Coordinates of N, CA and C in Angstrom, one line a residue:
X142 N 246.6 414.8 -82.5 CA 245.7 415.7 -81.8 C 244.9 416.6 -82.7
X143 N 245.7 416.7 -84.0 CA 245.1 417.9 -84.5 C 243.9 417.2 -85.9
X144 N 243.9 415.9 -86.1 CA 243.2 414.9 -86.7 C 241.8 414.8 -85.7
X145 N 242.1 414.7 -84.4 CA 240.9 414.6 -83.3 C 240.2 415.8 -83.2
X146 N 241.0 416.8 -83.1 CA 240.0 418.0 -83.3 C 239.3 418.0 -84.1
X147 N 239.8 417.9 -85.7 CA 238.8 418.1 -86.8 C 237.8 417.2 -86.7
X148 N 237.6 416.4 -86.7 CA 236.9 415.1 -86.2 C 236.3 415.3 -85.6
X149 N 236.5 415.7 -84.5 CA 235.2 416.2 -83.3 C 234.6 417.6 -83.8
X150 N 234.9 418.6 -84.5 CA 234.5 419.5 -85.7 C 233.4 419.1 -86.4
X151 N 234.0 417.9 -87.0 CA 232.6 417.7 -88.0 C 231.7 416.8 -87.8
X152 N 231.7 416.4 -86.2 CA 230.9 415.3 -86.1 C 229.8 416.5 -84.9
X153 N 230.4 416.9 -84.6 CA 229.3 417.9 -83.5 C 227.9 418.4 -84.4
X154 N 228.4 418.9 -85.6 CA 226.6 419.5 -86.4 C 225.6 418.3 -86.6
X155 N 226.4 416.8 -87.0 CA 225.8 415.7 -87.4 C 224.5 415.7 -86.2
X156 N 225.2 415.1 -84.9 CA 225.1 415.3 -83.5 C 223.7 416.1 -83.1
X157 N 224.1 417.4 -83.4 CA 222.9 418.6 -83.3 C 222.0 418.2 -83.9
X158 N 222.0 418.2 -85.4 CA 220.9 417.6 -86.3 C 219.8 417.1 -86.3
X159 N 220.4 415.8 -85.1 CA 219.8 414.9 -85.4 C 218.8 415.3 -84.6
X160 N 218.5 416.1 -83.5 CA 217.6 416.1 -82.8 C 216.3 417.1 -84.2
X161 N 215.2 417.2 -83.6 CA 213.8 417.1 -83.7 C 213.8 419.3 -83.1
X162 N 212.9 419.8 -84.0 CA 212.3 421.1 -84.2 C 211.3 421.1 -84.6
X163 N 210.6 422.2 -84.3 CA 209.2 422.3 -84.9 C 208.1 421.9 -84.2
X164 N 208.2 421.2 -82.6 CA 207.4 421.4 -82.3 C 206.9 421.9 -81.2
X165 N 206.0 421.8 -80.7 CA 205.1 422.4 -79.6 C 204.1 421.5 -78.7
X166 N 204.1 422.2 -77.1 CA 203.7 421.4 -76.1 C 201.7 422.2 -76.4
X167 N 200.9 421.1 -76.8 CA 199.4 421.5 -77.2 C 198.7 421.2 -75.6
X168 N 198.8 420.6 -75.0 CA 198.7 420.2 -73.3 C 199.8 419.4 -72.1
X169 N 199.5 420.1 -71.3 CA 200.3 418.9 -70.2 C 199.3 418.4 -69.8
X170 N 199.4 417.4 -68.7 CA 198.2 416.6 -68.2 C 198.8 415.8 -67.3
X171 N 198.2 414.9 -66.2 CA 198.0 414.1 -64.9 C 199.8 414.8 -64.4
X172 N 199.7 416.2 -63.9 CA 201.0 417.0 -62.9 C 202.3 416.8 -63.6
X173 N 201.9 416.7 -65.2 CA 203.4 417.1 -65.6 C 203.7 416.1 -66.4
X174 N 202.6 414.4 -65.9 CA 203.1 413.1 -66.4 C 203.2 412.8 -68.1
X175 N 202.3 413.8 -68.4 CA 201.7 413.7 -69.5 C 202.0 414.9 -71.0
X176 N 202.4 414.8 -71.7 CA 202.8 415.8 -73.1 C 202.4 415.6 -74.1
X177 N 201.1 416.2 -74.7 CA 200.5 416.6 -75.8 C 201.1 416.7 -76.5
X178 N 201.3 417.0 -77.7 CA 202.2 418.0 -79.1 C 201.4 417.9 -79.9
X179 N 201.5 419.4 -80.7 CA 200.7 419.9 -81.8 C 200.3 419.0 -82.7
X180 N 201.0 417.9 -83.0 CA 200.7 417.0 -84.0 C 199.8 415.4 -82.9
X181 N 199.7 415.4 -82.0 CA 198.9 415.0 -81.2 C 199.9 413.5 -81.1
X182 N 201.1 413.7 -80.7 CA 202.3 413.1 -80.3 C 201.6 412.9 -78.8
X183 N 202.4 411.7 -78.0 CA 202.2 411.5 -76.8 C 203.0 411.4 -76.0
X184 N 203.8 411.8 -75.2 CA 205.0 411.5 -74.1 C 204.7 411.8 -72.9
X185 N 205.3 410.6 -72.3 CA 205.0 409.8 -71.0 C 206.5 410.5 -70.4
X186 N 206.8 411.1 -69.2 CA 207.7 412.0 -69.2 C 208.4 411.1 -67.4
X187 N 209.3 411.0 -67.6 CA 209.8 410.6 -66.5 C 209.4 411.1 -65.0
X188 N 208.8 410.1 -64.5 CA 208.1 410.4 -62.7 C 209.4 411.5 -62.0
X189 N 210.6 411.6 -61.9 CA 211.5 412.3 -61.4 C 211.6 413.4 -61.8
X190 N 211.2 413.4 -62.9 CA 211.1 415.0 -63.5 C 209.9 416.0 -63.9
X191 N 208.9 415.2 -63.0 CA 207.2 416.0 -63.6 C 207.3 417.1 -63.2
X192 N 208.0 417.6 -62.2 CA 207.7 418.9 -61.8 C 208.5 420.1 -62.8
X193 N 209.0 419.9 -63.7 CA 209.8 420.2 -64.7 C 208.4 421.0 -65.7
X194 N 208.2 419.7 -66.2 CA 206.8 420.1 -67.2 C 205.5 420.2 -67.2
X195 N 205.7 420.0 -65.8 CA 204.6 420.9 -65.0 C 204.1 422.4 -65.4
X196 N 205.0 423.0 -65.1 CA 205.0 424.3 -65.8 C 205.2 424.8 -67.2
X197 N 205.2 423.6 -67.7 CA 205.3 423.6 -69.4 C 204.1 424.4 -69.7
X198 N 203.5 425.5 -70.8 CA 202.9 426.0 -71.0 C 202.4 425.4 -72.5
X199 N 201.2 425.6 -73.1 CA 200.4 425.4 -74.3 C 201.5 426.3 -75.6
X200 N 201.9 426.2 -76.2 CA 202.8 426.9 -78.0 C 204.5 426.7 -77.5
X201 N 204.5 426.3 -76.0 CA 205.8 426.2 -75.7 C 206.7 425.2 -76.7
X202 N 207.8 425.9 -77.3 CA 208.8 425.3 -78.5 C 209.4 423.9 -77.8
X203 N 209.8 423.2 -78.4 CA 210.3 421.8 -77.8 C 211.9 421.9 -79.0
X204 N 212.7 421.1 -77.9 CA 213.7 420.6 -79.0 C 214.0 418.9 -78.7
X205 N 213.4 418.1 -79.4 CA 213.3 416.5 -79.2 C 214.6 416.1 -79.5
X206 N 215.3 415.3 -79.2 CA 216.3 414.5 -79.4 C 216.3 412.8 -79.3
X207 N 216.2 412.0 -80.4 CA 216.1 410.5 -80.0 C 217.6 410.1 -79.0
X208 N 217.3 409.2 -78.1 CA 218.1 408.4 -77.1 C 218.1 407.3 -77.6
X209 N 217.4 406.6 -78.6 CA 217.4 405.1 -78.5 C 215.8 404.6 -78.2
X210 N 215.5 403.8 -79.4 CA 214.0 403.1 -79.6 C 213.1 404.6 -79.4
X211 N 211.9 404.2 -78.3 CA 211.0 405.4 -77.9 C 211.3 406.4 -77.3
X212 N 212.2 406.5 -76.5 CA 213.1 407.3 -75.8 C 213.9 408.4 -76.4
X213 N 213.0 409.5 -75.5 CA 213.9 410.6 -76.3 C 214.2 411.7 -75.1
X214 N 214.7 412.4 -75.4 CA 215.2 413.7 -74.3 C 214.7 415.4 -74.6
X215 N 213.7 415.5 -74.1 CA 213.1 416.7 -74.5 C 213.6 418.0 -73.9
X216 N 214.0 419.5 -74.2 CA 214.2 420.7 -73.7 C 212.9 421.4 -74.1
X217 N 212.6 422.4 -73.3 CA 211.7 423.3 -73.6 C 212.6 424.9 -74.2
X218 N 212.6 424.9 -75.2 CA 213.1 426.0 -76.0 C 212.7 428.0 -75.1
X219 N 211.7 427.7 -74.5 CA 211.2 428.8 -74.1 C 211.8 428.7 -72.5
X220 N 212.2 428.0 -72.1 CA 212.9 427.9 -70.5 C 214.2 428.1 -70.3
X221 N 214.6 429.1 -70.2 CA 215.9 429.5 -69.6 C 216.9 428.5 -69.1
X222 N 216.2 427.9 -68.0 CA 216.9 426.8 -67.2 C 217.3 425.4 -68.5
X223 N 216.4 425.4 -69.4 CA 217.1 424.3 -70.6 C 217.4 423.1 -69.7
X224 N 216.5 422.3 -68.7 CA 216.6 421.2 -68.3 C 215.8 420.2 -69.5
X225 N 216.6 418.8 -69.3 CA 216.6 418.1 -70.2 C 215.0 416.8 -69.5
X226 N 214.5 416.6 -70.0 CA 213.4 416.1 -69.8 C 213.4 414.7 -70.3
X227 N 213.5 413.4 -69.4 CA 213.8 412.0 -70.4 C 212.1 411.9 -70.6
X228 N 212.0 411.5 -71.9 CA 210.1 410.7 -72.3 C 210.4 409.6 -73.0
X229 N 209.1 409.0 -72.8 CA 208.8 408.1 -74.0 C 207.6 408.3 -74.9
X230 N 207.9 408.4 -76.0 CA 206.7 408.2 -77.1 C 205.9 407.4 -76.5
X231 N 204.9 407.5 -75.9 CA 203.6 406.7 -76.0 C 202.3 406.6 -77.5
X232 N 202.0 407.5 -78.2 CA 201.8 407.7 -79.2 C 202.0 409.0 -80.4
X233 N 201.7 408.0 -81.6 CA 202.3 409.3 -82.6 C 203.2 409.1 -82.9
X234 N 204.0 409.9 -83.8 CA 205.4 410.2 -84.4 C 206.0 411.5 -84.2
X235 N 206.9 411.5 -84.1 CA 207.6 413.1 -84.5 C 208.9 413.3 -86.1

């Protein structure tokens, strides 16, 4: 038990890491469908959840996280609620 805890100890920061900082929502577009980023990134944001990033504002902080291939899971850093937003890269890198 006490080998699994440390374990789950040092793998949790890896975990964190790996997600994505630094950037920013530069527009929303077509009711939420759509996410700009400063570096002129493109994400196509899951139809079930437009009404989320809808309200996404212009300098709004992002925390990216990859899911696998294009797929990633976006939070808006400035939102209290910290709902998790599924996208896809449509263009660009992060």
């Amino acid at each position: 038990m006490k080998k699994s805890l440390i374990a789950l100890a040092l793998l949790a920061p890896l975990s964190a890491s790996a997600c994505i900082t630094g950037h920013w929502v530069q527009e929303v577009s077509n009711g939420g469908g759509i996410i700009t980023l400063e570096n002129s990134a493109v994400l196509k944001v899951n139809p079930s959840q437009q009404y989320i990033t809808s309200i996404w504002l212009p300098t709004d902080e992002l925390i990216i996280c990859p899911k696998g291939g294009s797929i990633f899971s976006v939070i808006d850093k400035n939102d209290t609620g910290s709902d998790q937003v599924i996208t896809k890269l449509l263009d660009g890198g992060l």
